[in-house]
XYZ file of C-alpha atoms in Angstrom:
681
model
C 141.508 167.476 30.595
C 143.138 168.663 33.790
C 143.601 166.638 36.636
C 142.257 167.485 40.290
C 145.409 167.526 41.980
C 147.019 169.882 39.458
C 144.210 172.330 39.515
C 144.215 172.413 43.339
C 148.407 173.540 42.962
C 147.518 175.910 41.156
C 145.415 177.804 43.313
C 146.884 180.400 46.201
C 147.472 178.946 49.192
C 144.973 180.644 51.488
C 142.180 180.400 48.953
C 138.993 178.110 49.212
C 137.327 175.780 46.049
C 134.776 173.619 46.165
C 133.086 170.778 43.974
C 129.740 169.452 43.312
C 128.483 166.209 42.528
C 125.373 164.853 40.509
C 123.799 161.703 39.846
C 122.151 160.632 36.465
C 118.281 161.392 36.667
C 115.889 158.382 35.810
C 113.877 159.883 32.938
C 114.690 161.209 29.880
C 112.920 164.403 31.261
C 114.748 164.638 34.046
C 118.004 164.664 31.729
C 117.063 166.995 29.798
C 116.416 170.001 32.384
C 119.628 168.837 34.362
C 121.409 169.858 31.344
C 119.962 173.384 31.655
C 120.733 173.418 35.294
C 124.516 172.144 35.174
C 125.000 175.021 32.365
C 123.567 177.764 35.007
C 125.508 176.257 37.840
C 128.595 176.338 35.741
C 128.155 180.029 35.035
C 127.310 181.053 37.943
C 128.892 179.418 40.323
C 132.158 177.838 38.846
C 132.881 175.159 40.792
C 136.850 173.554 40.399
C 135.190 170.348 39.191
C 132.314 168.089 39.420
C 131.313 164.413 40.383
C 129.090 161.917 38.622
C 127.682 158.807 40.209
C 128.284 155.515 39.247
C 125.495 152.911 39.863
C 125.815 150.004 41.826
C 126.819 147.029 39.311
C 127.167 149.252 36.529
C 123.318 149.415 36.329
C 123.349 153.084 35.415
C 126.654 152.792 33.781
C 125.956 154.542 30.199
C 123.772 157.324 31.997
C 126.489 157.943 34.199
C 128.747 158.536 31.055
C 126.652 160.530 29.023
C 126.238 162.842 31.970
C 130.240 162.924 32.501
C 130.681 163.792 28.638
C 127.936 166.579 29.263
C 130.140 167.720 32.168
C 133.356 167.403 30.360
C 132.967 167.808 26.824
C 129.845 170.110 26.518
C 130.106 172.143 29.336
C 133.813 172.528 29.853
C 134.080 171.076 33.501
C 136.813 169.128 34.784
C 135.049 166.001 35.588
C 135.454 163.197 37.998
C 133.872 159.781 37.430
C 132.973 157.839 39.867
C 133.928 154.050 39.830
C 132.679 151.102 41.762
C 134.860 147.752 41.722
C 132.422 145.122 43.304
C 129.599 143.500 41.828
C 131.490 144.689 38.373
C 132.920 142.465 36.018
C 136.772 143.420 34.728
C 135.948 143.768 31.205
C 133.275 146.088 32.027
C 135.764 148.330 34.451
C 138.432 148.274 31.606
C 135.967 149.344 29.420
C 134.626 152.512 31.325
C 138.161 153.260 32.123
C 139.236 153.719 28.127
C 135.398 155.664 27.558
C 136.805 157.535 30.206
C 139.468 158.467 28.081
C 138.003 159.058 25.415
C 135.734 161.622 26.528
C 139.051 163.287 28.150
C 138.082 162.331 31.721
C 140.984 162.340 33.931
C 139.930 162.055 37.216
C 138.495 158.640 38.948
C 136.760 158.446 42.708
C 137.338 154.666 43.219
C 134.745 153.135 45.086
C 134.163 149.986 47.062
C 130.437 150.341 46.379
C 127.969 147.572 47.390
C 129.343 144.705 49.682
C 130.714 142.108 47.028
C 128.624 139.025 45.739
C 131.246 137.817 43.280
C 129.661 134.478 42.239
C 126.401 136.430 41.291
C 128.234 139.240 39.113
C 130.943 136.914 37.456
C 131.191 137.707 33.753
C 131.653 134.339 31.974
C 133.989 136.137 29.622
C 136.357 137.907 31.917
C 139.687 136.131 31.728
C 140.655 134.660 35.383
C 141.949 137.535 37.451
C 145.381 137.120 38.984
C 145.524 137.137 42.849
C 146.379 140.669 42.613
C 143.326 141.375 40.363
C 140.651 140.473 42.436
C 138.258 143.111 43.275
C 137.160 143.307 46.978
C 137.816 146.831 48.210
C 138.678 149.923 46.749
C 142.781 149.514 47.300
C 142.168 146.817 44.877
C 140.833 149.045 42.036
C 143.336 152.098 42.936
C 145.908 149.199 42.538
C 144.592 147.602 39.289
C 144.005 151.461 37.551
C 147.439 152.638 38.569
C 148.976 148.869 36.979
C 146.889 149.469 33.761
C 146.915 153.306 33.050
C 149.830 154.790 35.010
C 149.719 158.034 36.321
C 147.352 158.797 33.617
C 144.020 159.224 36.090
C 143.929 161.249 39.293
C 142.612 158.746 41.912
C 140.184 159.647 44.640
C 139.277 157.679 47.267
C 136.113 157.976 50.230
C 136.903 158.150 53.722
C 134.302 158.124 56.844
C 134.701 161.018 59.339
C 132.590 158.797 61.965
C 133.551 155.693 60.908
C 132.205 153.274 58.138
C 129.345 151.368 59.676
C 128.792 147.795 58.339
C 127.293 145.089 60.486
C 130.385 142.881 58.763
C 132.603 144.533 60.517
C 132.688 143.361 64.216
C 133.018 146.706 66.115
C 130.949 149.215 65.840
C 131.545 152.029 63.486
C 135.016 153.996 64.313
C 137.799 156.062 62.834
C 140.101 153.937 63.661
C 139.057 150.448 62.754
C 138.920 152.215 59.118
C 142.438 153.816 59.441
C 144.019 150.688 58.159
C 142.376 150.147 55.227
C 142.536 154.110 54.358
C 146.197 153.556 54.679
C 146.419 150.841 52.253
C 144.284 153.196 49.549
C 146.809 155.861 49.652
C 149.807 153.562 49.739
C 148.029 152.112 46.502
C 148.472 155.289 44.628
C 145.237 157.540 45.697
C 145.657 160.958 45.026
C 143.326 162.730 47.404
C 140.644 162.029 49.958
C 136.552 162.849 49.735
C 134.529 162.244 52.792
C 131.151 160.915 53.308
C 128.912 163.593 54.440
C 128.883 164.114 58.040
C 127.299 166.854 60.614
C 129.169 166.359 63.556
C 132.524 169.213 63.222
C 133.857 167.713 66.241
C 134.217 164.451 64.216
C 135.626 166.013 61.478
C 137.999 167.869 63.334
C 139.239 164.496 64.768
C 138.960 163.503 61.666
C 141.440 165.704 60.011
C 143.625 165.755 62.872
C 144.292 161.977 63.186
C 144.980 161.653 59.571
C 147.751 164.608 59.742
C 149.333 163.170 62.466
C 149.123 159.641 61.472
C 152.661 157.987 62.402
C 153.053 156.756 58.968
C 153.157 159.523 57.641
C 150.615 158.635 54.376
C 148.341 161.775 55.163
C 150.685 164.668 55.648
C 150.297 166.193 52.168
C 147.285 164.328 50.681
C 144.041 166.360 49.838
C 141.378 165.885 52.128
C 138.009 167.552 50.802
C 134.855 167.525 53.442
C 131.697 166.235 51.871
C 128.367 168.286 52.837
C 124.808 167.845 51.869
C 122.769 170.767 51.893
C 119.474 170.173 53.678
C 116.757 169.734 51.105
C 114.060 168.805 53.354
C 113.098 167.265 56.348
C 112.320 163.771 55.656
C 114.924 163.651 53.423
C 118.142 164.611 55.757
C 116.645 161.987 57.987
C 116.684 159.351 55.675
C 119.949 160.378 54.197
C 121.714 160.168 57.679
C 120.155 156.758 58.911
C 121.627 155.548 55.102
C 124.995 157.156 55.876
C 125.398 156.639 59.415
C 125.739 159.916 59.794
C 124.852 161.606 63.066
C 123.397 165.118 63.634
C 124.368 166.651 66.860
C 121.041 167.496 69.148
C 121.700 170.991 68.865
C 121.340 171.131 65.029
C 118.715 168.339 65.027
C 116.762 170.805 67.478
C 116.924 173.643 64.945
C 115.338 171.420 62.314
C 112.879 170.021 64.604
C 111.621 173.443 65.405
C 110.667 174.000 61.854
C 109.988 170.345 60.217
C 106.486 171.094 59.062
C 107.601 173.794 56.597
C 109.707 172.928 53.695
C 111.002 176.222 53.033
C 111.822 176.943 56.686
C 113.816 173.840 56.851
C 115.940 174.596 53.458
C 116.777 178.225 55.014
C 117.831 176.741 58.415
C 119.661 174.027 56.535
C 121.709 176.541 54.641
C 122.559 178.198 58.112
C 123.673 175.147 59.659
C 126.168 174.103 56.616
C 127.348 177.490 55.982
C 128.113 177.553 59.696
C 129.567 174.511 59.601
C 132.061 175.658 56.018
C 133.230 178.373 58.617
C 134.163 175.899 61.377
C 135.655 174.011 58.711
C 137.772 176.756 57.239
C 139.384 177.360 61.003
C 140.515 173.798 61.274
C 142.041 173.536 57.889
C 143.823 176.798 57.996
C 145.983 174.853 60.196
C 147.353 173.175 57.418
C 149.115 174.826 54.370
C 146.968 174.975 51.489
C 144.035 175.528 49.251
C 140.581 174.877 51.242
C 138.293 172.603 49.413
C 134.748 171.467 50.113
C 132.624 168.894 48.515
C 128.398 169.616 48.092
C 126.313 166.720 47.310
C 123.699 168.453 45.497
C 121.021 165.634 45.132
C 120.650 167.432 41.709
C 119.382 170.612 43.024
C 121.005 174.149 43.141
C 119.112 176.340 45.247
C 120.405 175.851 48.429
C 124.161 175.346 46.847
C 123.996 178.523 45.505
C 123.131 180.236 48.966
C 125.872 178.283 50.600
C 128.164 179.104 48.099
C 127.467 182.766 47.896
C 127.285 183.690 51.850
C 130.335 181.627 52.221
C 132.369 183.387 49.946
C 133.721 180.413 47.988
C 132.402 181.515 44.869
C 135.459 181.954 43.093
C 135.871 185.870 41.360
C 135.395 185.834 37.254
C 136.794 187.920 34.267
C 135.590 191.889 34.005
C 133.310 190.128 31.684
C 131.708 187.305 33.340
C 131.086 189.895 36.383
C 129.995 192.651 34.113
C 127.664 194.925 36.420
C 124.255 193.779 36.692
C 123.035 196.906 38.866
C 120.224 199.034 37.540
C 121.539 202.550 36.418
C 119.719 205.551 37.836
C 116.172 206.138 36.140
C 115.664 209.941 35.184
C 113.592 212.227 36.681
C 109.828 211.325 36.615
C 107.257 214.228 35.674
C 103.881 214.099 37.122
C 101.409 216.820 36.030
C 104.620 218.840 35.193
C 106.324 218.650 38.589
C 109.402 216.905 38.929
C 109.730 213.920 41.688
C 113.203 212.833 42.679
C 113.693 208.881 42.286
C 116.653 207.035 44.193
C 119.036 205.232 42.394
C 118.882 201.987 42.280
C 122.706 201.443 42.355
C 122.439 202.203 46.162
C 120.367 199.213 46.404
C 123.236 196.758 45.261
C 120.664 194.305 43.712
C 121.189 192.226 41.162
C 119.278 193.011 37.796
C 115.800 191.742 37.648
C 115.759 191.593 33.589
C 116.288 188.399 32.056
C 117.081 190.178 28.319
C 120.333 191.649 26.701
C 119.221 195.272 27.938
C 120.827 197.154 30.508
C 117.923 197.837 32.679
C 114.167 196.843 33.345
C 111.494 198.599 31.370
C 107.474 199.386 32.122
C 105.224 198.358 29.316
C 102.885 200.798 28.259
C 99.585 199.744 26.505
C 98.027 201.824 23.374
C 100.857 204.394 22.710
C 104.698 204.729 21.891
C 106.903 204.814 24.376
C 107.880 208.382 25.089
C 111.243 207.134 26.709
C 112.055 203.608 24.672
C 115.339 203.348 26.995
C 113.102 202.955 30.289
C 109.785 202.029 28.204
C 108.472 199.417 26.193
C 105.693 198.116 23.963
C 103.533 195.246 24.449
C 104.639 193.862 21.339
C 108.617 194.561 22.421
C 107.864 193.182 25.533
C 106.634 189.811 24.073
C 109.933 189.235 22.118
C 112.077 186.200 23.543
C 114.589 187.439 25.831
C 118.527 187.008 25.086
C 120.161 184.548 27.214
C 121.259 185.952 30.540
C 124.634 187.619 30.127
C 126.273 188.066 33.251
C 127.603 185.548 36.146
C 125.739 187.551 39.102
C 121.856 187.151 37.135
C 122.760 183.648 36.445
C 123.985 183.251 40.767
C 120.556 185.196 41.103
C 118.414 182.545 38.959
C 120.039 179.573 40.567
C 118.913 181.444 43.913
C 115.472 181.450 43.242
C 115.258 185.264 42.614
C 112.325 186.433 40.255
C 110.022 184.905 37.525
C 113.137 183.118 35.839
C 114.284 181.907 39.287
C 111.031 180.469 40.289
C 110.868 178.765 37.160
C 114.624 177.010 37.661
C 114.057 176.128 40.926
C 110.599 174.964 40.809
C 111.753 171.516 41.778
C 113.334 172.752 44.768
C 111.342 171.025 47.519
C 111.917 166.796 46.376
C 109.598 164.535 47.618
C 112.019 161.243 46.048
C 109.513 159.038 43.661
C 106.662 160.967 44.767
C 107.978 164.339 43.283
C 107.527 165.448 39.690
C 109.425 162.957 36.907
C 110.521 166.224 34.876
C 113.048 166.876 37.778
C 116.707 166.416 37.651
C 116.224 165.380 41.388
C 113.270 162.683 40.929
C 113.789 159.538 42.367
C 116.518 157.604 44.673
C 118.101 160.305 46.897
C 121.508 158.625 46.406
C 121.323 158.179 42.270
C 123.298 154.626 42.760
C 120.163 152.833 41.128
C 118.829 149.444 42.464
C 119.752 148.685 45.929
C 118.470 146.703 49.070
C 120.258 149.473 51.134
C 120.947 146.862 53.678
C 124.308 144.489 53.793
C 123.762 140.499 53.487
C 123.912 139.965 56.823
C 121.393 142.329 57.612
C 119.279 141.137 54.649
C 118.966 137.291 56.108
C 118.963 138.322 59.891
C 115.836 140.817 58.649
C 114.002 138.445 56.138
C 115.507 134.884 56.675
C 114.992 132.281 54.133
C 111.592 132.438 52.530
C 110.174 129.448 51.124
C 106.580 130.154 50.189
C 104.360 133.336 49.607
C 102.912 133.110 53.392
C 106.339 133.810 54.315
C 106.794 136.489 51.900
C 103.198 137.938 53.290
C 104.572 137.759 56.953
C 107.747 139.726 56.027
C 105.149 142.681 54.977
C 102.760 142.067 57.825
C 105.544 142.380 60.251
C 106.835 145.278 58.856
C 103.467 147.026 59.154
C 103.089 146.141 62.895
C 106.335 148.133 63.488
C 108.110 144.235 64.159
C 110.666 144.760 61.081
C 112.664 147.908 60.315
C 113.033 147.623 56.774
C 111.894 145.368 53.884
C 113.609 145.006 50.693
C 111.503 148.065 49.014
C 112.036 150.182 52.204
C 114.488 150.628 54.689
C 112.281 153.553 56.709
C 109.604 152.947 59.266
C 106.031 154.265 58.911
C 104.816 157.657 59.960
C 101.981 158.489 61.841
C 99.439 158.456 59.294
C 99.839 155.216 57.888
C 98.461 154.176 61.602
C 94.915 155.277 60.523
C 94.494 152.655 58.047
C 97.006 150.121 59.426
C 94.621 147.512 59.827
C 93.299 147.778 55.920
C 96.772 147.721 55.161
C 97.402 144.297 56.798
C 94.108 142.450 55.525
C 95.319 143.969 51.964
C 98.564 142.103 52.922
C 97.407 139.139 54.377
C 96.146 138.143 50.672
C 99.129 138.481 49.354
C 98.989 141.953 47.942
C 102.013 143.546 49.027
C 101.744 147.187 49.468
C 104.882 149.411 49.162
C 102.933 152.656 49.884
C 99.746 154.269 50.561
C 98.251 157.082 52.056
C 94.214 157.867 53.573
C 92.199 160.243 52.598
C 91.878 163.973 53.904
C 89.973 166.825 53.919
C 91.023 170.301 54.707
C 92.927 169.712 57.794
C 94.912 172.212 59.630
C 98.569 172.647 58.324
C 99.547 172.314 62.023
C 97.949 169.011 62.470
C 100.018 166.591 64.418
C 99.420 163.928 62.231
C 98.860 164.639 58.787
C 100.106 168.682 58.903
C 102.594 169.808 56.612
C 103.623 173.145 55.080
C 103.779 176.927 56.132
C 101.555 178.027 59.124
C 97.576 178.761 58.685
C 97.236 176.261 55.500
C 95.136 173.692 55.010
C 95.788 170.442 53.420
C 94.273 167.668 51.462
C 94.887 163.800 50.268
C 93.568 161.469 47.946
C 93.734 157.781 49.270
C 95.862 155.848 47.042
C 97.668 152.296 47.725
C 100.464 150.639 44.943
C 101.062 146.838 45.495
C 102.197 143.870 43.921
C 99.319 141.416 43.270
C 99.445 138.034 41.626
C 98.664 137.629 37.931
C 95.235 135.678 38.411
C 94.131 137.919 40.930
C 95.077 140.995 38.860
C 92.885 139.920 35.981
C 90.023 139.853 38.519
C 90.613 143.296 39.640
C 91.316 144.892 36.200
C 87.851 143.781 35.194
C 86.750 145.623 38.257
C 88.409 148.870 37.675
C 87.147 148.884 33.981
C 83.723 148.893 34.819
C 81.755 151.882 33.640
C 81.023 153.454 37.058
C 84.812 153.054 38.085
C 85.861 155.945 35.297
C 85.487 159.144 37.596
C 85.652 156.897 41.015
C 89.465 156.070 40.414
C 92.417 156.106 38.626
C 94.948 153.250 37.977
C 98.534 152.061 36.608
C 99.758 148.724 36.167
C 102.769 146.852 34.668
C 104.625 143.843 35.365
C 108.241 142.920 34.893
C 107.733 142.302 30.963
C 106.917 145.681 30.341
C 103.594 144.843 29.654
C 101.418 148.201 31.203
C 97.767 149.159 31.302
C 96.075 152.456 32.822
C 93.077 154.174 33.002
C 94.011 156.531 30.633
C 95.246 153.669 27.824
C 91.325 152.286 28.630
C 89.684 155.347 28.253
C 91.653 156.097 25.015
C 91.026 152.493 23.584
C 87.227 153.185 24.432
C 87.112 156.656 22.254
C 88.800 154.895 19.381
C 86.250 152.064 19.464
C 83.221 154.858 19.650
C 84.575 156.514 16.930
C 85.296 153.490 14.820
C 81.425 152.741 15.276
C 80.220 156.042 14.730
C 78.420 155.893 18.505
C 80.579 159.293 19.290
C 81.837 161.966 17.881
C 85.462 161.761 16.347
C 87.870 161.913 18.676
C 91.520 161.337 17.640
C 93.774 163.067 20.756
C 96.837 161.154 21.079
C 96.975 159.127 24.575
C 97.712 161.703 27.142
C 98.750 160.494 30.398
C 96.892 161.942 32.988
C 98.751 163.555 36.050
C 97.170 162.929 39.635
C 98.100 165.433 42.520
C 97.538 163.381 45.531
C 98.382 165.364 47.961
C 98.034 169.268 48.002
C 98.220 172.681 50.220
C 96.473 175.648 50.167
C 98.734 178.330 52.271
C 98.420 182.380 52.877
C 99.767 183.730 49.881
C 100.841 181.472 48.155
C 100.078 179.200 44.676
C 98.418 175.615 45.798
C 100.952 173.495 46.537
C 101.417 169.888 45.066
C 104.299 167.888 47.013
C 102.761 164.414 46.043
C 101.734 163.242 42.331
C 101.223 159.917 40.467
C 101.826 159.639 36.943
C 102.764 156.946 34.120
C 106.177 158.494 33.878
C 107.214 158.463 37.090
C 105.170 154.985 37.743
C 106.807 153.340 35.040
C 110.427 154.394 35.998
C 109.915 153.352 39.663
C 108.619 150.041 38.243
C 111.852 148.895 36.802
C 113.586 149.373 40.081
C 110.847 147.869 42.057
C 111.183 144.518 39.891
C 114.677 145.167 39.761
C 114.763 144.708 43.599
C 113.241 140.992 43.745
C 116.257 140.225 41.838
C 118.681 141.784 44.362
C 116.959 140.005 46.913
C 116.960 136.745 45.128
C 120.902 137.464 44.609
C 121.573 136.982 48.545
C 120.820 133.377 48.199
C 122.467 130.549 46.544
C 121.744 130.199 42.744
C 118.907 127.500 42.496
C 117.809 127.260 45.997
C 114.626 127.322 47.141
C 114.439 131.090 48.427
C 116.072 132.039 45.230
C 113.570 130.278 42.651
C 110.854 131.512 44.825
C 111.676 135.221 44.438
C 112.978 135.517 41.127
C 109.334 133.190 40.157
C 107.416 135.683 41.814
C 109.120 138.795 39.668
C 107.889 137.323 36.767
C 104.486 136.954 38.084
C 103.465 139.403 39.628
C 101.863 142.936 38.647
C 102.613 146.190 40.479
C 99.755 148.704 40.707
C 98.706 151.862 42.090
C 95.060 152.529 42.851
C 94.006 156.219 43.603
C 90.769 156.845 44.730
C 89.328 160.251 43.744
C 86.772 161.178 46.391
C 88.687 162.204 49.201
C 85.562 162.980 51.297
C 85.252 159.354 51.333
C 87.754 158.020 53.957
C 86.753 154.650 53.451
C 86.045 154.419 49.648
C 89.260 152.777 48.308
C 89.361 150.167 50.777
C 86.120 149.174 50.748
C 86.792 149.001 46.900
C 89.742 146.714 47.562
C 87.961 144.645 50.031
C 84.922 143.460 48.030
């Protein structure tokens, strides 16, 4: 139950420390897997504290509190809970602060959150706030926490080294524009500052120097923790920096561009880039007395963070028991045909122990005979016994870095692909973990999409996006890549019918991994894709399409998933299961009592030298269901920017209730036009 400021004050003046940020996973499987990852990272990396993010409008409030409880109570990690003040009722705010107290959490990161839409989020059960309890800015939240809870909580606030970009501000993003607001947050009672991610070290140096030399003296003794994001993949860092308005200096971008086709090389180049940034920041912070802190936006992944923390010597020393040697001892002399063969001491290699068991060394499995040297040999029966838990920090760190079989299993989701990755991954879903959001401000939304009054207006928004005339739609703030150009006409035809596409890809059969349009992954490989498309469709049209997709000749040609806002769900799997049960009941087929097992569809895969087949993009029921909740929620988020009862608000809410979200996968990747012919008929 320690405060962050107290923990930092207890450190030696010239020491380093770091913190890690996590968000609540979207699926139950991801949540369970994050629990193991947190325990491993807590043991191997020993962060000073961890952050848990909070959903916009409280949409992930319960999951955030559950994750915070795991961190604080189960793992004993000092936990800082994010809390937004806008689009959140005072009643929920009070309850969350009381819940945090019950969990033993004494640290809050006070954020503004999404631009306020108080009229839409006002809770009728809330008492009318007094003038000083209107929550429009983070400073309001800081003052309120101080007023209601005194000094119980250590309060942090956010800052933007390059300035906070928001179209509502008349000027371009700039630190000078932000400074008065940052001063207000500190004077309201904030105890430390944590920055948004950045890659421009010169901008950060200007930021820290400006704060330390500010004439108000507000920042003279305030803890400033720079926020850093490990580069997990090329597309992800491009999207993240676009959303956060963080600039990547041309020299760094050139290094990433040089390896952008290979996720593994991008990640390792990213490790090098962030490690270099940390060394520069250490030098900048050495001008100010006190420990040097760093915050990592992990995206619920561990490998890159572990590499960076070890490479930059951020991991604090542990107790003798924790740091117990994990280095293998000398093997005895081997004898071959009676001759002695000298062996090299493995201690000289200074490598970590590869074994996962409690034994002090690896052993060779000897078949069909009793081990002649039990310390170094094991029978197949002994080798099959469950291993004991990892017993050293060194081993745990090695696993986090992906070493050995256990490391590969622990970091199996190392290259995330957003919602198209595996739903079992803690990193599955939106990369920010903040829940349903338009990712644009209200003025930007109105400028982009106007005030649609008819479905034809909606058609036009989607078609203009496909043609590159709109930079974003509510479900995507990204433009299209080159491969979408090959199916653009088919997508425009689909959208002109009022079947509004959210995601798609063309079929690809064995193109080289260095192909300029479709290539990805290591060199000298070959890539494949099944065509698929995901779209909203009116319920009347869906009934017709559903009947077509259920025809017997479609059984091996396509797979589909479909749901609506009410939660009704149908898929190829449920249809096949019902057909088996019906055949069983009629005695027309052998009894088949297997439960409904949702299929997993790999729609992108690659074959590369010396590697297993890689499948970065999959479509399955659990991920489709998780995404559908967000997809339908975005209709309501869009509707909220218009006045209650307006024609546009009513149109968007009516569409949400009528539409189905459908994903159709065409299995024949040799037929590049097969899916589009099927849907056009």
